[in-house]
JSON list of C-alpha atoms in Angstrom, two decimals:
[
{"chain": "I", "resi": 1, "resn": "MET", "atom": "CA", "xyz": [11.72, 39.12, 63.31]},
{"chain": "I", "resi": 2, "resn": "SER", "atom": "CA", "xyz": [12.05, 38.11, 66.95]},
{"chain": "I", "resi": 3, "resn": "VAL", "atom": "CA", "xyz": [12.46, 40.68, 69.70]},
{"chain": "I", "resi": 4, "resn": "PHE", "atom": "CA", "xyz": [15.89, 41.00, 71.29]},
{"chain": "I", "resi": 5, "resn": "HIS", "atom": "CA", "xyz": [17.03, 42.83, 74.43]},
{"chain": "I", "resi": 6, "resn": "ALA", "atom": "CA", "xyz": [19.63, 45.59, 74.21]},
{"chain": "I", "resi": 7, "resn": "VAL", "atom": "CA", "xyz": [21.60, 47.91, 76.48]},
{"chain": "I", "resi": 8, "resn": "VAL", "atom": "CA", "xyz": [23.97, 50.72, 75.52]},
{"chain": "I", "resi": 9, "resn": "VAL", "atom": "CA", "xyz": [26.95, 52.26, 77.23]},
{"chain": "I", "resi": 10, "resn": "ASP", "atom": "CA", "xyz": [26.43, 55.98, 76.62]},
{"chain": "I", "resi": 11, "resn": "ASP", "atom": "CA", "xyz": [29.70, 57.83, 75.95]},
{"chain": "I", "resi": 12, "resn": "SER", "atom": "CA", "xyz": [27.80, 61.04, 75.12]},
{"chain": "I", "resi": 13, "resn": "SER", "atom": "CA", "xyz": [28.83, 60.91, 71.46]},
{"chain": "I", "resi": 14, "resn": "VAL", "atom": "CA", "xyz": [26.27, 61.85, 68.83]},
{"chain": "I", "resi": 15, "resn": "SER", "atom": "CA", "xyz": [26.61, 58.41, 67.23]},
{"chain": "I", "resi": 16, "resn": "ILE", "atom": "CA", "xyz": [25.92, 56.45, 70.41]},
{"chain": "I", "resi": 17, "resn": "ARG", "atom": "CA", "xyz": [23.03, 58.75, 71.27]},
{"chain": "I", "resi": 18, "resn": "GLY", "atom": "CA", "xyz": [21.67, 58.00, 67.80]},
{"chain": "I", "resi": 19, "resn": "ALA", "atom": "CA", "xyz": [22.00, 54.27, 68.44]},
{"chain": "I", "resi": 20, "resn": "ILE", "atom": "CA", "xyz": [20.03, 54.69, 71.67]},
{"chain": "I", "resi": 21, "resn": "ASP", "atom": "CA", "xyz": [17.28, 56.47, 69.76]},
{"chain": "I", "resi": 22, "resn": "VAL", "atom": "CA", "xyz": [17.16, 53.79, 67.06]},
{"chain": "I", "resi": 23, "resn": "LEU", "atom": "CA", "xyz": [17.08, 50.85, 69.48]},
{"chain": "I", "resi": 24, "resn": "SER", "atom": "CA", "xyz": [14.59, 52.41, 71.86]},
{"chain": "I", "resi": 25, "resn": "HIS", "atom": "CA", "xyz": [12.08, 53.05, 69.07]},
{"chain": "I", "resi": 26, "resn": "ASP", "atom": "CA", "xyz": [12.43, 49.87, 66.99]},
{"chain": "I", "resi": 27, "resn": "SER", "atom": "CA", "xyz": [9.77, 47.19, 67.36]},
{"chain": "I", "resi": 28, "resn": "SER", "atom": "CA", "xyz": [12.33, 44.36, 67.10]},
{"chain": "I", "resi": 29, "resn": "CYS", "atom": "CA", "xyz": [14.16, 45.57, 70.20]},
{"chain": "I", "resi": 30, "resn": "SER", "atom": "CA", "xyz": [13.31, 45.51, 73.89]},
{"chain": "I", "resi": 31, "resn": "PHE", "atom": "CA", "xyz": [15.53, 48.39, 74.98]},
{"chain": "I", "resi": 32, "resn": "LEU", "atom": "CA", "xyz": [16.64, 47.96, 78.59]},
{"chain": "I", "resi": 33, "resn": "GLY", "atom": "CA", "xyz": [18.35, 51.30, 78.97]},
{"chain": "I", "resi": 34, "resn": "SER", "atom": "CA", "xyz": [21.64, 53.17, 78.67]},
{"chain": "I", "resi": 35, "resn": "PHE", "atom": "CA", "xyz": [24.35, 53.22, 81.32]},
{"chain": "I", "resi": 36, "resn": "PRO", "atom": "CA", "xyz": [27.36, 55.46, 81.97]},
{"chain": "I", "resi": 37, "resn": "ALA", "atom": "CA", "xyz": [29.87, 52.59, 82.06]},
{"chain": "I", "resi": 38, "resn": "VAL", "atom": "CA", "xyz": [30.09, 48.83, 81.51]},
{"chain": "I", "resi": 39, "resn": "GLU", "atom": "CA", "xyz": [30.45, 48.07, 85.21]},
{"chain": "I", "resi": 40, "resn": "GLN", "atom": "CA", "xyz": [27.29, 50.04, 86.03]},
{"chain": "I", "resi": 41, "resn": "ILE", "atom": "CA", "xyz": [24.92, 48.01, 83.85]},
{"chain": "I", "resi": 42, "resn": "GLU", "atom": "CA", "xyz": [21.97, 46.64, 85.80]},
{"chain": "I", "resi": 43, "resn": "LEU", "atom": "CA", "xyz": [19.50, 44.33, 84.10]},
{"chain": "I", "resi": 44, "resn": "PRO", "atom": "CA", "xyz": [15.88, 43.84, 85.20]},
{"chain": "I", "resi": 45, "resn": "ASN", "atom": "CA", "xyz": [15.08, 40.58, 86.97]},
{"chain": "I", "resi": 46, "resn": "GLY", "atom": "CA", "xyz": [13.85, 37.83, 84.71]},
{"chain": "I", "resi": 47, "resn": "VAL", "atom": "CA", "xyz": [15.60, 38.97, 81.54]},
{"chain": "I", "resi": 48, "resn": "GLY", "atom": "CA", "xyz": [16.55, 35.86, 79.57]},
{"chain": "I", "resi": 49, "resn": "GLY", "atom": "CA", "xyz": [18.47, 35.07, 76.43]},
{"chain": "I", "resi": 50, "resn": "ASN", "atom": "CA", "xyz": [21.32, 37.03, 74.92]},
{"chain": "I", "resi": 51, "resn": "VAL", "atom": "CA", "xyz": [21.32, 40.73, 75.75]},
{"chain": "I", "resi": 52, "resn": "VAL", "atom": "CA", "xyz": [23.01, 42.85, 73.09]},
{"chain": "I", "resi": 53, "resn": "LEU", "atom": "CA", "xyz": [25.51, 45.31, 74.55]},
{"chain": "I", "resi": 54, "resn": "VAL", "atom": "CA", "xyz": [26.34, 48.23, 72.26]},
{"chain": "I", "resi": 55, "resn": "VAL", "atom": "CA", "xyz": [29.55, 49.92, 73.38]},
{"chain": "I", "resi": 56, "resn": "ASP", "atom": "CA", "xyz": [32.62, 51.76, 72.18]},
{"chain": "I", "resi": 57, "resn": "PRO", "atom": "CA", "xyz": [35.37, 50.17, 74.28]},
{"chain": "I", "resi": 58, "resn": "TYR", "atom": "CA", "xyz": [37.83, 52.83, 73.19]},
{"chain": "I", "resi": 59, "resn": "SER", "atom": "CA", "xyz": [35.84, 55.73, 74.64]},
{"chain": "I", "resi": 60, "resn": "GLY", "atom": "CA", "xyz": [36.32, 56.88, 78.22]},
{"chain": "I", "resi": 61, "resn": "THR", "atom": "CA", "xyz": [33.30, 54.89, 79.43]},
{"chain": "I", "resi": 62, "resn": "GLY", "atom": "CA", "xyz": [33.84, 51.72, 77.39]},
{"chain": "I", "resi": 63, "resn": "GLY", "atom": "CA", "xyz": [36.34, 50.15, 79.73]},
{"chain": "I", "resi": 64, "resn": "GLY", "atom": "CA", "xyz": [38.70, 48.97, 76.99]},
{"chain": "I", "resi": 65, "resn": "LEU", "atom": "CA", "xyz": [39.04, 45.46, 75.62]},
{"chain": "I", "resi": 66, "resn": "PRO", "atom": "CA", "xyz": [39.77, 43.89, 79.03]},
{"chain": "I", "resi": 67, "resn": "ALA", "atom": "CA", "xyz": [36.29, 44.97, 80.16]},
{"chain": "I", "resi": 68, "resn": "LEU", "atom": "CA", "xyz": [34.74, 43.42, 77.04]},
{"chain": "I", "resi": 69, "resn": "SER", "atom": "CA", "xyz": [36.63, 40.19, 77.64]},
{"chain": "I", "resi": 70, "resn": "GLY", "atom": "CA", "xyz": [35.07, 40.05, 81.07]},
{"chain": "I", "resi": 71, "resn": "CYS", "atom": "CA", "xyz": [31.49, 40.65, 79.95]},
{"chain": "I", "resi": 72, "resn": "ALA", "atom": "CA", "xyz": [31.47, 38.70, 76.66]},
{"chain": "I", "resi": 73, "resn": "ALA", "atom": "CA", "xyz": [30.09, 35.69, 78.52]},
{"chain": "I", "resi": 74, "resn": "ASP", "atom": "CA", "xyz": [27.12, 37.72, 79.78]},
{"chain": "I", "resi": 75, "resn": "TYR", "atom": "CA", "xyz": [26.33, 39.83, 76.72]},
{"chain": "I", "resi": 76, "resn": "ALA", "atom": "CA", "xyz": [26.34, 39.61, 72.95]},
{"chain": "I", "resi": 77, "resn": "VAL", "atom": "CA", "xyz": [28.79, 42.47, 72.51]},
{"chain": "I", "resi": 78, "resn": "LEU", "atom": "CA", "xyz": [28.40, 44.79, 69.51]},
{"chain": "I", "resi": 79, "resn": "VAL", "atom": "CA", "xyz": [31.20, 47.32, 69.21]},
{"chain": "I", "resi": 80, "resn": "MET", "atom": "CA", "xyz": [30.34, 50.67, 67.63]},
{"chain": "I", "resi": 81, "resn": "SER", "atom": "CA", "xyz": [33.53, 52.67, 67.22]},
{"chain": "I", "resi": 82, "resn": "THR", "atom": "CA", "xyz": [35.51, 55.02, 65.00]},
{"chain": "I", "resi": 83, "resn": "TYR", "atom": "CA", "xyz": [38.56, 52.80, 65.49]},
{"chain": "I", "resi": 84, "resn": "ILE", "atom": "CA", "xyz": [38.59, 50.38, 62.56]},
{"chain": "I", "resi": 85, "resn": "ALA", "atom": "CA", "xyz": [42.27, 49.55, 62.10]},
{"chain": "I", "resi": 86, "resn": "PRO", "atom": "CA", "xyz": [42.61, 45.83, 61.20]},
{"chain": "I", "resi": 87, "resn": "HIS", "atom": "CA", "xyz": [44.56, 44.90, 64.35]},
{"chain": "I", "resi": 88, "resn": "VAL", "atom": "CA", "xyz": [41.97, 46.66, 66.53]},
{"chain": "I", "resi": 89, "resn": "VAL", "atom": "CA", "xyz": [39.01, 44.87, 64.95]},
{"chain": "I", "resi": 90, "resn": "ARG", "atom": "CA", "xyz": [40.74, 41.50, 65.04]},
{"chain": "I", "resi": 91, "resn": "GLU", "atom": "CA", "xyz": [41.69, 41.88, 68.69]},
{"chain": "I", "resi": 92, "resn": "ALA", "atom": "CA", "xyz": [38.09, 42.75, 69.55]},
{"chain": "I", "resi": 93, "resn": "PHE", "atom": "CA", "xyz": [36.76, 39.55, 67.99]},
{"chain": "I", "resi": 94, "resn": "LEU", "atom": "CA", "xyz": [39.45, 37.52, 69.70]},
{"chain": "I", "resi": 95, "resn": "VAL", "atom": "CA", "xyz": [38.25, 38.67, 73.16]},
{"chain": "I", "resi": 96, "resn": "GLY", "atom": "CA", "xyz": [34.66, 37.63, 72.42]},
{"chain": "I", "resi": 97, "resn": "VAL", "atom": "CA", "xyz": [33.03, 40.54, 70.56]},
{"chain": "I", "resi": 98, "resn": "ARG", "atom": "CA", "xyz": [30.28, 39.29, 68.23]},
{"chain": "I", "resi": 99, "resn": "GLY", "atom": "CA", "xyz": [29.79, 42.33, 66.03]},
{"chain": "I", "resi": 100, "resn": "TYR", "atom": "CA", "xyz": [31.74, 45.40, 64.94]},
{"chain": "I", "resi": 101, "resn": "VAL", "atom": "CA", "xyz": [30.42, 48.49, 63.16]},
{"chain": "I", "resi": 102, "resn": "GLY", "atom": "CA", "xyz": [31.71, 52.01, 62.62]},
{"chain": "I", "resi": 103, "resn": "LYS", "atom": "CA", "xyz": [30.08, 55.02, 64.23]},
{"chain": "I", "resi": 104, "resn": "ASP", "atom": "CA", "xyz": [28.86, 56.08, 60.80]},
{"chain": "I", "resi": 105, "resn": "VAL", "atom": "CA", "xyz": [26.77, 52.90, 60.52]},
{"chain": "I", "resi": 106, "resn": "SER", "atom": "CA", "xyz": [23.32, 53.24, 58.95]},
{"chain": "I", "resi": 107, "resn": "THR", "atom": "CA", "xyz": [20.15, 52.57, 60.92]},
{"chain": "I", "resi": 108, "resn": "SER", "atom": "CA", "xyz": [19.40, 49.42, 58.93]},
{"chain": "I", "resi": 109, "resn": "ALA", "atom": "CA", "xyz": [22.93, 48.05, 59.38]},
{"chain": "I", "resi": 110, "resn": "LEU", "atom": "CA", "xyz": [22.86, 48.74, 63.12]},
{"chain": "I", "resi": 111, "resn": "LEU", "atom": "CA", "xyz": [19.60, 46.82, 63.49]},
{"chain": "I", "resi": 112, "resn": "SER", "atom": "CA", "xyz": [20.88, 43.98, 61.30]},
{"chain": "I", "resi": 113, "resn": "ALA", "atom": "CA", "xyz": [24.00, 43.76, 63.42]},
{"chain": "I", "resi": 114, "resn": "ALA", "atom": "CA", "xyz": [22.06, 43.77, 66.70]},
{"chain": "I", "resi": 115, "resn": "ASN", "atom": "CA", "xyz": [19.64, 41.11, 65.46]},
{"chain": "I", "resi": 116, "resn": "ALA", "atom": "CA", "xyz": [22.50, 38.92, 64.20]},
{"chain": "I", "resi": 117, "resn": "VAL", "atom": "CA", "xyz": [24.52, 38.94, 67.42]},
{"chain": "I", "resi": 118, "resn": "ALA", "atom": "CA", "xyz": [21.37, 38.54, 69.54]},
{"chain": "I", "resi": 119, "resn": "VAL", "atom": "CA", "xyz": [20.76, 35.07, 68.08]},
{"chain": "I", "resi": 120, "resn": "GLY", "atom": "CA", "xyz": [24.36, 33.94, 68.44]},
{"chain": "I", "resi": 121, "resn": "GLY", "atom": "CA", "xyz": [25.65, 35.07, 65.07]},
{"chain": "I", "resi": 122, "resn": "MET", "atom": "CA", "xyz": [28.44, 37.45, 64.20]},
{"chain": "I", "resi": 123, "resn": "TYR", "atom": "CA", "xyz": [28.35, 40.65, 62.17]},
{"chain": "I", "resi": 124, "resn": "ILE", "atom": "CA", "xyz": [30.81, 42.93, 60.47]},
{"chain": "I", "resi": 125, "resn": "THR", "atom": "CA", "xyz": [30.02, 45.60, 57.89]},
{"chain": "I", "resi": 126, "resn": "GLN", "atom": "CA", "xyz": [31.27, 45.32, 54.33]},
{"chain": "I", "resi": 127, "resn": "GLU", "atom": "CA", "xyz": [33.45, 48.38, 54.93]},
{"chain": "I", "resi": 128, "resn": "LEU", "atom": "CA", "xyz": [35.26, 46.63, 57.77]},
{"chain": "I", "resi": 129, "resn": "ARG", "atom": "CA", "xyz": [35.52, 43.38, 55.85]},
{"chain": "I", "resi": 130, "resn": "ASP", "atom": "CA", "xyz": [37.31, 45.37, 53.13]},
{"chain": "I", "resi": 131, "resn": "VAL", "atom": "CA", "xyz": [39.63, 46.83, 55.79]},
{"chain": "I", "resi": 132, "resn": "LEU", "atom": "CA", "xyz": [40.37, 43.34, 57.10]},
{"chain": "I", "resi": 133, "resn": "ALA", "atom": "CA", "xyz": [40.97, 41.84, 53.66]},
{"chain": "I", "resi": 134, "resn": "PRO", "atom": "CA", "xyz": [44.45, 40.34, 53.69]},
{"chain": "I", "resi": 135, "resn": "THR", "atom": "CA", "xyz": [47.10, 41.57, 51.27]},
{"chain": "I", "resi": 136, "resn": "GLY", "atom": "CA", "xyz": [50.46, 40.22, 50.14]},
{"chain": "I", "resi": 137, "resn": "ASN", "atom": "CA", "xyz": [51.24, 36.79, 51.56]},
{"chain": "I", "resi": 138, "resn": "GLY", "atom": "CA", "xyz": [48.00, 36.86, 53.54]},
{"chain": "I", "resi": 139, "resn": "GLY", "atom": "CA", "xyz": [46.10, 36.89, 50.28]},
{"chain": "I", "resi": 140, "resn": "THR", "atom": "CA", "xyz": [47.90, 33.71, 49.25]},
{"chain": "I", "resi": 141, "resn": "VAL", "atom": "CA", "xyz": [46.97, 32.05, 52.54]},
{"chain": "I", "resi": 142, "resn": "LYS", "atom": "CA", "xyz": [43.34, 33.08, 52.08]},
{"chain": "I", "resi": 143, "resn": "ALA", "atom": "CA", "xyz": [43.19, 31.78, 48.52]},
{"chain": "I", "resi": 144, "resn": "HIS", "atom": "CA", "xyz": [44.77, 28.49, 49.60]},
{"chain": "I", "resi": 145, "resn": "ALA", "atom": "CA", "xyz": [42.29, 28.04, 52.44]},
{"chain": "I", "resi": 146, "resn": "GLU", "atom": "CA", "xyz": [39.33, 28.85, 50.19]},
{"chain": "I", "resi": 147, "resn": "MET", "atom": "CA", "xyz": [40.42, 26.15, 47.75]},
{"chain": "I", "resi": 148, "resn": "GLU", "atom": "CA", "xyz": [41.21, 23.59, 50.43]},
{"chain": "I", "resi": 149, "resn": "LEU", "atom": "CA", "xyz": [38.21, 23.85, 52.78]},
{"chain": "I", "resi": 150, "resn": "SER", "atom": "CA", "xyz": [35.05, 21.94, 51.95]},
{"chain": "I", "resi": 151, "resn": "PRO", "atom": "CA", "xyz": [31.62, 23.56, 52.49]},
{"chain": "I", "resi": 152, "resn": "ARG", "atom": "CA", "xyz": [31.12, 21.52, 55.67]},
{"chain": "I", "resi": 153, "resn": "GLU", "atom": "CA", "xyz": [34.56, 22.48, 56.96]},
{"chain": "I", "resi": 154, "resn": "ARG", "atom": "CA", "xyz": [33.68, 26.14, 56.37]},
{"chain": "I", "resi": 155, "resn": "ASP", "atom": "CA", "xyz": [30.48, 25.61, 58.39]},
{"chain": "I", "resi": 156, "resn": "VAL", "atom": "CA", "xyz": [32.45, 24.09, 61.26]},
{"chain": "I", "resi": 157, "resn": "LEU", "atom": "CA", "xyz": [35.12, 26.80, 61.12]},
{"chain": "I", "resi": 158, "resn": "THR", "atom": "CA", "xyz": [32.45, 29.50, 61.23]},
{"chain": "I", "resi": 159, "resn": "MET", "atom": "CA", "xyz": [30.86, 28.00, 64.33]},
{"chain": "I", "resi": 160, "resn": "VAL", "atom": "CA", "xyz": [34.20, 27.50, 66.07]},
{"chain": "I", "resi": 161, "resn": "ALA", "atom": "CA", "xyz": [34.92, 31.21, 65.52]},
{"chain": "I", "resi": 162, "resn": "GLN", "atom": "CA", "xyz": [31.46, 32.04, 66.88]},
{"chain": "I", "resi": 163, "resn": "GLY", "atom": "CA", "xyz": [32.36, 30.36, 70.15]},
{"chain": "I", "resi": 164, "resn": "PHE", "atom": "CA", "xyz": [30.34, 27.14, 69.94]},
{"chain": "I", "resi": 165, "resn": "THR", "atom": "CA", "xyz": [31.74, 24.01, 71.59]},
{"chain": "I", "resi": 166, "resn": "HIS", "atom": "CA", "xyz": [32.35, 20.92, 69.50]},
{"chain": "I", "resi": 167, "resn": "LYS", "atom": "CA", "xyz": [29.32, 19.27, 71.10]},
{"chain": "I", "resi": 168, "resn": "GLN", "atom": "CA", "xyz": [27.11, 22.27, 70.26]},
{"chain": "I", "resi": 169, "resn": "ILE", "atom": "CA", "xyz": [28.39, 22.32, 66.68]},
{"chain": "I", "resi": 170, "resn": "GLY", "atom": "CA", "xyz": [27.58, 18.64, 66.33]},
{"chain": "I", "resi": 171, "resn": "SER", "atom": "CA", "xyz": [24.07, 19.18, 67.65]},
{"chain": "I", "resi": 172, "resn": "ARG", "atom": "CA", "xyz": [23.39, 22.05, 65.25]},
{"chain": "I", "resi": 173, "resn": "LEU", "atom": "CA", "xyz": [24.84, 20.28, 62.22]},
{"chain": "I", "resi": 174, "resn": "GLY", "atom": "CA", "xyz": [23.56, 16.77, 62.98]},
{"chain": "I", "resi": 175, "resn": "LEU", "atom": "CA", "xyz": [27.04, 15.36, 63.58]},
{"chain": "I", "resi": 176, "resn": "SER", "atom": "CA", "xyz": [28.64, 13.48, 66.45]},
{"chain": "I", "resi": 177, "resn": "LYS", "atom": "CA", "xyz": [31.18, 15.28, 68.60]},
{"chain": "I", "resi": 178, "resn": "ALA", "atom": "CA", "xyz": [33.84, 12.87, 67.36]},
{"chain": "I", "resi": 179, "resn": "THR", "atom": "CA", "xyz": [33.06, 13.83, 63.77]},
{"chain": "I", "resi": 180, "resn": "VAL", "atom": "CA", "xyz": [33.33, 17.53, 64.64]},
{"chain": "I", "resi": 181, "resn": "ASP", "atom": "CA", "xyz": [36.67, 16.80, 66.35]},
{"chain": "I", "resi": 182, "resn": "THR", "atom": "CA", "xyz": [37.85, 15.23, 63.10]},
{"chain": "I", "resi": 183, "resn": "TYR", "atom": "CA", "xyz": [36.68, 18.22, 61.05]},
{"chain": "I", "resi": 184, "resn": "VAL", "atom": "CA", "xyz": [38.46, 20.67, 63.35]},
{"chain": "I", "resi": 185, "resn": "HIS", "atom": "CA", "xyz": [41.68, 18.62, 63.23]},
{"chain": "I", "resi": 186, "resn": "ARG", "atom": "CA", "xyz": [41.46, 18.58, 59.44]},
{"chain": "I", "resi": 187, "resn": "ILE", "atom": "CA", "xyz": [40.81, 22.35, 59.29]},
{"chain": "I", "resi": 188, "resn": "ARG", "atom": "CA", "xyz": [43.78, 23.09, 61.54]},
{"chain": "I", "resi": 189, "resn": "ARG", "atom": "CA", "xyz": [46.02, 20.99, 59.34]},
{"chain": "I", "resi": 190, "resn": "LYS", "atom": "CA", "xyz": [44.80, 22.68, 56.14]},
{"chain": "I", "resi": 191, "resn": "VAL", "atom": "CA", "xyz": [45.09, 26.28, 57.38]},
{"chain": "I", "resi": 192, "resn": "GLY", "atom": "CA", "xyz": [48.22, 25.75, 59.45]},
{"chain": "I", "resi": 193, "resn": "VAL", "atom": "CA", "xyz": [47.00, 26.95, 62.85]},
{"chain": "I", "resi": 194, "resn": "GLY", "atom": "CA", "xyz": [46.65, 25.07, 66.11]},
{"chain": "I", "resi": 195, "resn": "ASN", "atom": "CA", "xyz": [44.37, 27.04, 68.40]},
{"chain": "I", "resi": 196, "resn": "LYS", "atom": "CA", "xyz": [41.00, 28.80, 68.49]},
{"chain": "I", "resi": 197, "resn": "ALA", "atom": "CA", "xyz": [42.50, 32.29, 68.20]},
{"chain": "I", "resi": 198, "resn": "GLY", "atom": "CA", "xyz": [44.23, 31.26, 65.00]},
{"chain": "I", "resi": 199, "resn": "LEU", "atom": "CA", "xyz": [41.05, 29.70, 63.63]},
{"chain": "I", "resi": 200, "resn": "THR", "atom": "CA", "xyz": [39.14, 32.89, 64.43]},
{"chain": "I", "resi": 201, "resn": "ARG", "atom": "CA", "xyz": [41.68, 34.91, 62.44]},
{"chain": "I", "resi": 202, "resn": "VAL", "atom": "CA", "xyz": [41.25, 32.53, 59.49]},
{"chain": "I", "resi": 203, "resn": "ALA", "atom": "CA", "xyz": [37.46, 32.88, 59.72]},
{"chain": "I", "resi": 204, "resn": "LEU", "atom": "CA", "xyz": [37.87, 36.67, 59.59]},
{"chain": "I", "resi": 205, "resn": "ASP", "atom": "CA", "xyz": [40.18, 36.43, 56.59]},
{"chain": "I", "resi": 206, "resn": "LEU", "atom": "CA", "xyz": [37.68, 34.21, 54.77]},
{"chain": "I", "resi": 207, "resn": "ASP", "atom": "CA", "xyz": [34.79, 36.61, 55.47]},
{"chain": "I", "resi": 208, "resn": "LEU", "atom": "CA", "xyz": [32.83, 33.91, 57.30]},
{"chain": "I", "resi": 209, "resn": "LEU", "atom": "CA", "xyz": [31.39, 36.12, 60.04]},
{"chain": "I", "resi": 210, "resn": "ASN", "atom": "CA", "xyz": [28.23, 36.98, 58.11]},
{"chain": "I", "resi": 211, "resn": "GLU", "atom": "CA", "xyz": [27.72, 33.51, 56.66]},
{"chain": "I", "resi": 212, "resn": "GLY", "atom": "CA", "xyz": [24.93, 31.42, 58.14]},
{"chain": "I", "resi": 213, "resn": "VAL", "atom": "CA", "xyz": [25.03, 27.68, 58.60]}
]
């Protein structure tokens, strides 16, 4: 397992303090420190690659979702929060969060989540996937999409939701950008959405966040 860098916004909760202890003592993590607020994070010179930011945006020091939207380009954001209502979790992913776990997360799940988001993946616990599972008409939409999307289309949809550009997706899957454009157009037509936010919601509904490609 490769070593990843991590920082934590310390809100003084027992759970976040536990996360600090886990990350600072695990051999797979280069722990860069804890900070009192998102805007006060200072990274050492020369740190490269994705830095995992563990934060509860809904605590007094987390800065809220607008703060996460601003730093999602600089960090692989992993939310650790007691707030797990479906609309809250969905909104977090739509502003660029890469992982979401509850504050009762186990040590192994926390490390799995941090490792996944550090390499550009996404992570959500089974508990939260159950919370996000669509019901009623949403279940019909999910079932329809599952039947309609091919395995390659699911791969492309997953990577779109992860924030990759069409060119990057093509490079990773051995396809031309034009071919990826065609796949995305076909996916949008099948699932009935026309923008990235809508595609991200579909990816969440189809439980694609933990699937590798």
